[in-house]
PDB file of N, CA and C in Angstrom:
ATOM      1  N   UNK N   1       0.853  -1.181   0.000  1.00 88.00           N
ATOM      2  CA  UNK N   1       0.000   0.000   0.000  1.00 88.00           C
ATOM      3  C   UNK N   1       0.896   1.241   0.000  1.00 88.00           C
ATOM      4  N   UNK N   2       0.585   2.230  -0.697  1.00 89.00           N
ATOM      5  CA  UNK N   2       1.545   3.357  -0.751  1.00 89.00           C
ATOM      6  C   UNK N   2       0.801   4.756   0.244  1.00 89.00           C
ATOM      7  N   UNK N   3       1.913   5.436   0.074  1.00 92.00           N
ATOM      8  CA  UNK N   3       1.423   6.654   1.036  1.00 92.00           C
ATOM      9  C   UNK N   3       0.684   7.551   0.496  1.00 92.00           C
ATOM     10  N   UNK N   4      -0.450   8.084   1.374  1.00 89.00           N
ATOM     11  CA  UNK N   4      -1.267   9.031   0.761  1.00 89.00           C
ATOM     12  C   UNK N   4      -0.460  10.037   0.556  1.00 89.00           C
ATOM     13  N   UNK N   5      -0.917  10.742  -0.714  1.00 92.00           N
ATOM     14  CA  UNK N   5      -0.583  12.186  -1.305  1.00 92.00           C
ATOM     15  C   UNK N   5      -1.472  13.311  -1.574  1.00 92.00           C
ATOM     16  N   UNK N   6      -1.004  14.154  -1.614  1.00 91.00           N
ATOM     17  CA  UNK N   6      -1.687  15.393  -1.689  1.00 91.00           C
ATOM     18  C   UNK N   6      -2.754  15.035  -3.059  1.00 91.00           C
ATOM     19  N   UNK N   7      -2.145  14.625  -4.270  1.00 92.00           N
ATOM     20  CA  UNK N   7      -3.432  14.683  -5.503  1.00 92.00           C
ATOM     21  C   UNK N   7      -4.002  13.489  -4.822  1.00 92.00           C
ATOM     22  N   UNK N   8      -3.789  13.046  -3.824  1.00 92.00           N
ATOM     23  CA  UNK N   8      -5.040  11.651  -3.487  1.00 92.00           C
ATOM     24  C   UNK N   8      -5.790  12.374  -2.699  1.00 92.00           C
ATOM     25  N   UNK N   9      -6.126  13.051  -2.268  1.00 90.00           N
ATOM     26  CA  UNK N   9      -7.198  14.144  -1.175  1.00 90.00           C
ATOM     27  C   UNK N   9      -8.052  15.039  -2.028  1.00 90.00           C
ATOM     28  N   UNK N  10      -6.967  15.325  -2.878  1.00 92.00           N
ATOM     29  CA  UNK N  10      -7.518  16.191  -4.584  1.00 92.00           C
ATOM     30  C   UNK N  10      -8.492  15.654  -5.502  1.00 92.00           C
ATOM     31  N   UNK N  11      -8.523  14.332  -5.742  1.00 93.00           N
ATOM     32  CA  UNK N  11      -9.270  13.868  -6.248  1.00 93.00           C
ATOM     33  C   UNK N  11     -10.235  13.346  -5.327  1.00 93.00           C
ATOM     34  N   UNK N  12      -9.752  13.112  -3.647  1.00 92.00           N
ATOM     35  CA  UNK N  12     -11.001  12.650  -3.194  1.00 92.00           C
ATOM     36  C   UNK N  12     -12.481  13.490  -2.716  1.00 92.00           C
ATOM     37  N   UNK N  13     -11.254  14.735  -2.511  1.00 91.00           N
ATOM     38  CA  UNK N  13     -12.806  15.521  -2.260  1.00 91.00           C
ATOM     39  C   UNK N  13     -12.826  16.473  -3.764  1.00 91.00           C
ATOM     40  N   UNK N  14     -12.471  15.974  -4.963  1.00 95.00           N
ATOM     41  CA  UNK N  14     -12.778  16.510  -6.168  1.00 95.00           C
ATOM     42  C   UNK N  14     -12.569  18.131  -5.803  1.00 95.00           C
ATOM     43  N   UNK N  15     -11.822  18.600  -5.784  1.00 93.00           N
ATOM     44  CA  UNK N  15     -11.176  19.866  -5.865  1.00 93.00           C
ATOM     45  C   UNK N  15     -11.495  20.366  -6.710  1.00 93.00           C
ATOM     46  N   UNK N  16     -10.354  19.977  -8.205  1.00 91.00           N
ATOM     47  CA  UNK N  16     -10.458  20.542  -9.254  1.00 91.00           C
ATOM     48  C   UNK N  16     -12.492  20.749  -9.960  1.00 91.00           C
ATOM     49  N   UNK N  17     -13.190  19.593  -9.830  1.00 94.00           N
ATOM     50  CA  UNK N  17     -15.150  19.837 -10.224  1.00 94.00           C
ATOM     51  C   UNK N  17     -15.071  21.010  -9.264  1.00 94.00           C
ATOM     52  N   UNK N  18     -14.958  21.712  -7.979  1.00 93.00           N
ATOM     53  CA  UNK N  18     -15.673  22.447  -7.344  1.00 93.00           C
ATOM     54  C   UNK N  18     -14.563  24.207  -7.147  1.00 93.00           C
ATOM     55  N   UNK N  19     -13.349  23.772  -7.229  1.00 91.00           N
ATOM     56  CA  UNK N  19     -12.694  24.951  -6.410  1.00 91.00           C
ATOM     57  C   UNK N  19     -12.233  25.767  -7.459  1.00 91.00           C
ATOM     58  N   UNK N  20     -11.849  26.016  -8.973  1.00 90.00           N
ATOM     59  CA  UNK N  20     -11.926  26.858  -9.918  1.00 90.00           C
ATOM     60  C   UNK N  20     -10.911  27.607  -9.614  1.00 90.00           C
ATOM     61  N   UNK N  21      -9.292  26.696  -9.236  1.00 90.00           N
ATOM     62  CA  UNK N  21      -8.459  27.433  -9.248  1.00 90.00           C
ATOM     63  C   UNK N  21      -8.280  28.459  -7.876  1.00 90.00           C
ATOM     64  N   UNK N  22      -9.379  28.089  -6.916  1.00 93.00           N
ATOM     65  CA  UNK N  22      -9.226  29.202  -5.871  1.00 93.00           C
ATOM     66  C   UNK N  22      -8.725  28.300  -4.667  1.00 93.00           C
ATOM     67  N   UNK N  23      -9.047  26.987  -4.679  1.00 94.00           N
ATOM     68  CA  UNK N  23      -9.271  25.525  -3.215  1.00 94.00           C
ATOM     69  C   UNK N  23      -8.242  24.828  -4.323  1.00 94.00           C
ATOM     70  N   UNK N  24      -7.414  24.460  -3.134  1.00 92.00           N
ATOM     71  CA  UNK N  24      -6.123  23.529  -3.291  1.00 92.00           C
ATOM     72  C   UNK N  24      -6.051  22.540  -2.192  1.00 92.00           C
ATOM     73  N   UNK N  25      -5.011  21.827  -1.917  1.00 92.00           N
ATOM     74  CA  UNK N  25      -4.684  21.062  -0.868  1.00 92.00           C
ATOM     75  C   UNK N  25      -3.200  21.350  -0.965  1.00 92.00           C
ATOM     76  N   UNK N  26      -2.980  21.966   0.526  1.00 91.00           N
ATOM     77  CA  UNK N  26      -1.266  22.547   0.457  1.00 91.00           C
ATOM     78  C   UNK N  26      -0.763  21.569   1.457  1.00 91.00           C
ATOM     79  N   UNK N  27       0.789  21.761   1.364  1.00 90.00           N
ATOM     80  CA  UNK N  27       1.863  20.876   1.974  1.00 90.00           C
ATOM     81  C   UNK N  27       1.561  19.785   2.693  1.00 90.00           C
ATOM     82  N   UNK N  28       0.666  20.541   3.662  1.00 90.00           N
ATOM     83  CA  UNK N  28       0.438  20.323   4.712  1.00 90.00           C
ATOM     84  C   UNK N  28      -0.798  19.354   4.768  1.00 90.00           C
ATOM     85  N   UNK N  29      -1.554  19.071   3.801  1.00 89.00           N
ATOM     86  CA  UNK N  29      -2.364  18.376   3.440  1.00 89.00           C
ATOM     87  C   UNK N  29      -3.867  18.757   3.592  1.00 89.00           C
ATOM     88  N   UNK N  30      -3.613  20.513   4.162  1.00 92.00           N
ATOM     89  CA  UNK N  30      -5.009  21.117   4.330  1.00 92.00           C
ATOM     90  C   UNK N  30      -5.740  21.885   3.802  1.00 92.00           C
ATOM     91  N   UNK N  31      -7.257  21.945   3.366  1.00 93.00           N
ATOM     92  CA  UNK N  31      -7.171  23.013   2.169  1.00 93.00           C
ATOM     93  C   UNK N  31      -7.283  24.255   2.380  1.00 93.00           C
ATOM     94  N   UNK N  32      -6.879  24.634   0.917  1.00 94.00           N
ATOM     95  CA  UNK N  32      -5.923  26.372   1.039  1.00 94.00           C
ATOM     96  C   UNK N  32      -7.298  26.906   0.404  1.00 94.00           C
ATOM     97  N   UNK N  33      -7.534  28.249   0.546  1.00 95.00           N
ATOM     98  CA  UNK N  33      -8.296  28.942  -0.680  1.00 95.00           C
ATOM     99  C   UNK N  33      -7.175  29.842  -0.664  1.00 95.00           C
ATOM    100  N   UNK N  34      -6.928  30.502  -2.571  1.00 92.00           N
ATOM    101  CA  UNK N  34      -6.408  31.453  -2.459  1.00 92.00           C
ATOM    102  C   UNK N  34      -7.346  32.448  -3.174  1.00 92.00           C
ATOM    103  N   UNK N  35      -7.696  33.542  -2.714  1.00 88.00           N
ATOM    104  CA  UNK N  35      -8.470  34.614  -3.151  1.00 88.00           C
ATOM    105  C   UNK N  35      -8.443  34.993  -4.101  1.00 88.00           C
ATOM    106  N   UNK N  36      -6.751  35.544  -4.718  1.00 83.00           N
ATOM    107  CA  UNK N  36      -6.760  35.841  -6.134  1.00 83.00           C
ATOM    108  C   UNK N  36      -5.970  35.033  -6.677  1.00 83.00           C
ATOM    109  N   UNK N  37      -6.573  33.655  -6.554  1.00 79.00           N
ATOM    110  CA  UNK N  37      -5.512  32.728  -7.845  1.00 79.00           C
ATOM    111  C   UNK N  37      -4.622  32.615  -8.628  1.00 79.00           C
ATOM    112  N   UNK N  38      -3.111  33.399  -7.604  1.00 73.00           N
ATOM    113  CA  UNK N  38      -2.346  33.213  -7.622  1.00 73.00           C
ATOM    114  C   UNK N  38      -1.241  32.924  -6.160  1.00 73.00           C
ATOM    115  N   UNK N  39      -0.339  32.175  -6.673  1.00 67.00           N
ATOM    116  CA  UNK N  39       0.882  32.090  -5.611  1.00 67.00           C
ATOM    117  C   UNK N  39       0.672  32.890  -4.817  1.00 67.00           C
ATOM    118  N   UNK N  40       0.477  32.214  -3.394  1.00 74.00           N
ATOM    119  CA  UNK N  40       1.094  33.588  -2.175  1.00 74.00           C
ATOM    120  C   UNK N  40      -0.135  33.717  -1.903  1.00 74.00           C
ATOM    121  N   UNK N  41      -0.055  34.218  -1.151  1.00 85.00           N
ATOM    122  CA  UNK N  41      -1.800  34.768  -0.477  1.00 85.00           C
ATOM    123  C   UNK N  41      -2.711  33.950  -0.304  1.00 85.00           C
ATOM    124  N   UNK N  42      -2.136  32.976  -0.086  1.00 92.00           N
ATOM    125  CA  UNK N  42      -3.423  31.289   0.399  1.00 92.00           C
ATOM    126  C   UNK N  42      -3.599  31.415   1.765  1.00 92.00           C
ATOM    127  N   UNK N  43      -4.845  31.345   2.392  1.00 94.00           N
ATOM    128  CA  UNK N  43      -5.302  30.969   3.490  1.00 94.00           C
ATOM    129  C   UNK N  43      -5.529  29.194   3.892  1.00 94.00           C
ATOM    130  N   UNK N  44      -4.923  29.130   4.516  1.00 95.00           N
ATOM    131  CA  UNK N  44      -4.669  27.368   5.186  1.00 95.00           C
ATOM    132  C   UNK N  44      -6.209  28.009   5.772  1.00 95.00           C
ATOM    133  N   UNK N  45      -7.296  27.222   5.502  1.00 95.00           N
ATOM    134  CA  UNK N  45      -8.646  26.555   6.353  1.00 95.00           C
ATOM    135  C   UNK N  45      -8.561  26.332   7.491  1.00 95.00           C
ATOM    136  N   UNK N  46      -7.583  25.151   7.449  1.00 95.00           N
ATOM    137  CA  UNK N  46      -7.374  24.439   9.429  1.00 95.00           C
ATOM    138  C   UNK N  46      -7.192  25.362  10.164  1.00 95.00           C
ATOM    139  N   UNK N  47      -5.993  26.269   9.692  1.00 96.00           N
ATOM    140  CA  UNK N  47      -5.023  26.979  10.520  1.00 96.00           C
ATOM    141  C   UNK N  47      -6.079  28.074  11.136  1.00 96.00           C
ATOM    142  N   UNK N  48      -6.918  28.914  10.127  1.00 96.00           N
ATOM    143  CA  UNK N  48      -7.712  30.080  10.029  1.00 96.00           C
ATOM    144  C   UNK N  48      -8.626  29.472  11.430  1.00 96.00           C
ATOM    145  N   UNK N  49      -8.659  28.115  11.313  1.00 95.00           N
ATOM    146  CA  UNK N  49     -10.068  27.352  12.244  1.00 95.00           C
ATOM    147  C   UNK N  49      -9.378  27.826  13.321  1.00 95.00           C
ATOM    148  N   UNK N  50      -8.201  27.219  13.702  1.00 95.00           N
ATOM    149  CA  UNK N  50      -7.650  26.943  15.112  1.00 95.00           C
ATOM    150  C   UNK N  50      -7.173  28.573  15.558  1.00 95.00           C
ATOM    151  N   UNK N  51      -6.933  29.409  14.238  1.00 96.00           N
ATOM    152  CA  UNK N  51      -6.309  30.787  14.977  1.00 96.00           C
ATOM    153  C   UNK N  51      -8.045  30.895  15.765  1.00 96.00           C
ATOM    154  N   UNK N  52      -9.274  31.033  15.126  1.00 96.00           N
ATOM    155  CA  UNK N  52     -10.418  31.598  15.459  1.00 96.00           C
ATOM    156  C   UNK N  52     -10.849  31.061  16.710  1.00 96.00           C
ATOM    157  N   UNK N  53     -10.558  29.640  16.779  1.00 95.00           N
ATOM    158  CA  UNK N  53     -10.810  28.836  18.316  1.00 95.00           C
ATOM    159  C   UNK N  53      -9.906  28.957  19.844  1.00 95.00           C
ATOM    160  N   UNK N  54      -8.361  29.666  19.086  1.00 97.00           N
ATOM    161  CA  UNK N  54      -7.987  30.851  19.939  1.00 97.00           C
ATOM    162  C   UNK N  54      -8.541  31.652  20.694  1.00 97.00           C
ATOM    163  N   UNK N  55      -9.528  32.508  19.714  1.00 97.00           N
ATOM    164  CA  UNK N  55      -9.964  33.724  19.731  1.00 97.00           C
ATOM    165  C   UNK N  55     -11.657  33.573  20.623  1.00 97.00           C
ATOM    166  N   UNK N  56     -11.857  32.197  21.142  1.00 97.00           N
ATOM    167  CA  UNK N  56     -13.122  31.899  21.271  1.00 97.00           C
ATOM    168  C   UNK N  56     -14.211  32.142  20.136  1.00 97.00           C
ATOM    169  N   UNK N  57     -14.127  31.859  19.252  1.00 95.00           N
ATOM    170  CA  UNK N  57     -15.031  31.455  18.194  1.00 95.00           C
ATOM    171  C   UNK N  57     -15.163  30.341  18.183  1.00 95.00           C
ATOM    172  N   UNK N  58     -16.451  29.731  18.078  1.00 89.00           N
ATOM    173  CA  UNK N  58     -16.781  28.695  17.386  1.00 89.00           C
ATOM    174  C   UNK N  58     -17.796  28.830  15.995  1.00 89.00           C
ATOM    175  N   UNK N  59     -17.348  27.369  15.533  1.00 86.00           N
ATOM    176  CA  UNK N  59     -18.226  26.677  14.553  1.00 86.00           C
ATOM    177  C   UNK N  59     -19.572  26.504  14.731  1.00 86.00           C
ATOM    178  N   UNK N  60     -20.612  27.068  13.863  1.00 93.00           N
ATOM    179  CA  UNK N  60     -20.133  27.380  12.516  1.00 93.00           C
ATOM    180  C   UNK N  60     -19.453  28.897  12.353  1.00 93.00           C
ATOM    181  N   UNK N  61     -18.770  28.809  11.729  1.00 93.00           N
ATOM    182  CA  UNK N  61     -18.244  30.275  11.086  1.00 93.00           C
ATOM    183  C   UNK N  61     -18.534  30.439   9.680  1.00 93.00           C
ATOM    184  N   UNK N  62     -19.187  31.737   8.958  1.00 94.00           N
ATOM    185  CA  UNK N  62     -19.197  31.961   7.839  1.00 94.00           C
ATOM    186  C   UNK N  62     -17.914  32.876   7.505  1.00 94.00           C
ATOM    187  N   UNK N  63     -17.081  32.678   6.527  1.00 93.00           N
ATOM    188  CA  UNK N  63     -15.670  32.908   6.142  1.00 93.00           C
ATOM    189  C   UNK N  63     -16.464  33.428   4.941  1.00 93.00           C
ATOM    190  N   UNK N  64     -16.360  34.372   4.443  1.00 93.00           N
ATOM    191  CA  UNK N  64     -16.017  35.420   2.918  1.00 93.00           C
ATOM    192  C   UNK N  64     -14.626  36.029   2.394  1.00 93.00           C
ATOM    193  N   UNK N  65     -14.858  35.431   1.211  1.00 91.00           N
ATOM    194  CA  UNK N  65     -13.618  35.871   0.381  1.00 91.00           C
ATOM    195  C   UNK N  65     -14.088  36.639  -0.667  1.00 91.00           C
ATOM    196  N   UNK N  66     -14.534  38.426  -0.406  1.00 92.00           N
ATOM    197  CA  UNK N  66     -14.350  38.950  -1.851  1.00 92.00           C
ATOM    198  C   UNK N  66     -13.863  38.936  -2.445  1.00 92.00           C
ATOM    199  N   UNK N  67     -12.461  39.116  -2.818  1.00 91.00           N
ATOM    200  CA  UNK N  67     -11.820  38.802  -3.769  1.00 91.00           C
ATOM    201  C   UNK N  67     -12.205  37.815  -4.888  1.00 91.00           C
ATOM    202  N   UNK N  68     -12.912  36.414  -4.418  1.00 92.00           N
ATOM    203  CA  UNK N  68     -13.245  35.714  -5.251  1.00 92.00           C
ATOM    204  C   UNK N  68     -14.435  36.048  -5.715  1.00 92.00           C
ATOM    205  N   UNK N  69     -15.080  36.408  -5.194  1.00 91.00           N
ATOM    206  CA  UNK N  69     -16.402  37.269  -5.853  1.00 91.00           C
ATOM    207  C   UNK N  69     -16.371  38.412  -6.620  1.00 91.00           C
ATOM    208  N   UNK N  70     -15.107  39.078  -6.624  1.00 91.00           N
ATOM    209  CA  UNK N  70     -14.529  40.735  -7.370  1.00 91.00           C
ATOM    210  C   UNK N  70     -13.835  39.787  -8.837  1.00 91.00           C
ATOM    211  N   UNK N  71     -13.296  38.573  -8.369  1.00 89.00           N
ATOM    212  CA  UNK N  71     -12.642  38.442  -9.898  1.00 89.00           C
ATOM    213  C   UNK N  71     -13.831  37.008 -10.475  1.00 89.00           C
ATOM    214  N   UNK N  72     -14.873  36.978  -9.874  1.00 89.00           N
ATOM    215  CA  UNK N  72     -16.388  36.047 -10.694  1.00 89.00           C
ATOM    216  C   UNK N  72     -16.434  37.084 -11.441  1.00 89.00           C
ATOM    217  N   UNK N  73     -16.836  38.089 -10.772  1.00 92.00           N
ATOM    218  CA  UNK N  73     -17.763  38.731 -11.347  1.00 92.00           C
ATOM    219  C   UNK N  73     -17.084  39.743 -12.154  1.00 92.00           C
ATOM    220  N   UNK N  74     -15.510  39.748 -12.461  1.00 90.00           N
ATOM    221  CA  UNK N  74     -14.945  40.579 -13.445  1.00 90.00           C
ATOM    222  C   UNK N  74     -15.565  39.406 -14.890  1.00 90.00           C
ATOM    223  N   UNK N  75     -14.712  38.320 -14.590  1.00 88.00           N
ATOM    224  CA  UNK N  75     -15.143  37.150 -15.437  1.00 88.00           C
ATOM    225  C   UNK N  75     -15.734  37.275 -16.353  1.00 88.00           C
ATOM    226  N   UNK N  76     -17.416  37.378 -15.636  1.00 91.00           N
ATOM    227  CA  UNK N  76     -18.855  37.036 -16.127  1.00 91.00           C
ATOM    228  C   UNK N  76     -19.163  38.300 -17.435  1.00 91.00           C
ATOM    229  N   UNK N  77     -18.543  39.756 -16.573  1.00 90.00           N
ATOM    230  CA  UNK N  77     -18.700  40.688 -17.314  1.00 90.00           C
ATOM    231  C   UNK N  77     -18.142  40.693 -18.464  1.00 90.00           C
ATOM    232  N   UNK N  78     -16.334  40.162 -18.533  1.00 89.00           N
ATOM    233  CA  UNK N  78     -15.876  40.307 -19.861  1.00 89.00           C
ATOM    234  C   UNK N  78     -16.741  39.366 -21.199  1.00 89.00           C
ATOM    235  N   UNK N  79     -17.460  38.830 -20.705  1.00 89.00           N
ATOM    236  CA  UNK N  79     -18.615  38.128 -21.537  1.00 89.00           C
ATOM    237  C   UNK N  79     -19.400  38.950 -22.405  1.00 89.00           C
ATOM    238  N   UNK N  80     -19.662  40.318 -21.806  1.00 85.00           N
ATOM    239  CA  UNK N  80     -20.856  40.831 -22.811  1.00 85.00           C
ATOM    240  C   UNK N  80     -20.226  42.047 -23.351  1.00 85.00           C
ATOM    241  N   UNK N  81     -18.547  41.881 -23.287  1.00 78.00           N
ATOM    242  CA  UNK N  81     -17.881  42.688 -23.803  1.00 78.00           C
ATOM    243  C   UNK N  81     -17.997  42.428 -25.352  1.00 78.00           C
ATOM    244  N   UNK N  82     -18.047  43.741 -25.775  1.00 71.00           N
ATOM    245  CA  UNK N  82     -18.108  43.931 -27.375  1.00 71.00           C
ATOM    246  C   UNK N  82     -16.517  44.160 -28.437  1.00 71.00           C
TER     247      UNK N  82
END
């Protein structure tokens, strides 16, 4: 039996069908969103959890990322560009 890998988590929770370049699975084996889909500027999920459970927050938490909503919706627009 071989060792799990990062594209084995990738394909198991199907990343690539749902995350559009924004949801990864980093080093660490946890998933990342990065806001503007590129290098750098990834938020680790877990990490974001455990800083907030620091902070006395609990789950559920609703997490927003405009950014990913500022570059949908650049997207959608260059569509009805002439």
């Amino acid at each position: 039996m071989r060792k799990w890998r990062i594209e084995d988590s990738e394909e198991l929770y199907n990343i690539d069908g749902w995350g559009n370049g924004y949801f990864s699975i980093n080093e660490k084996g946890n998933v990342q969103v990065s806001p503007r889909k590129k290098p750098g500027g990834s938020v680790d999920l877990n990490e974001l959890m455990r800083e907030l459970y620091l902070r006395d927050v609990s789950a559920p938490v609703l997490v927003r990322f405009p950014k990913i909503l500022d570059n949908r919706i650049e997207k959608i627009s260059t569509c009805f560009e002439i």
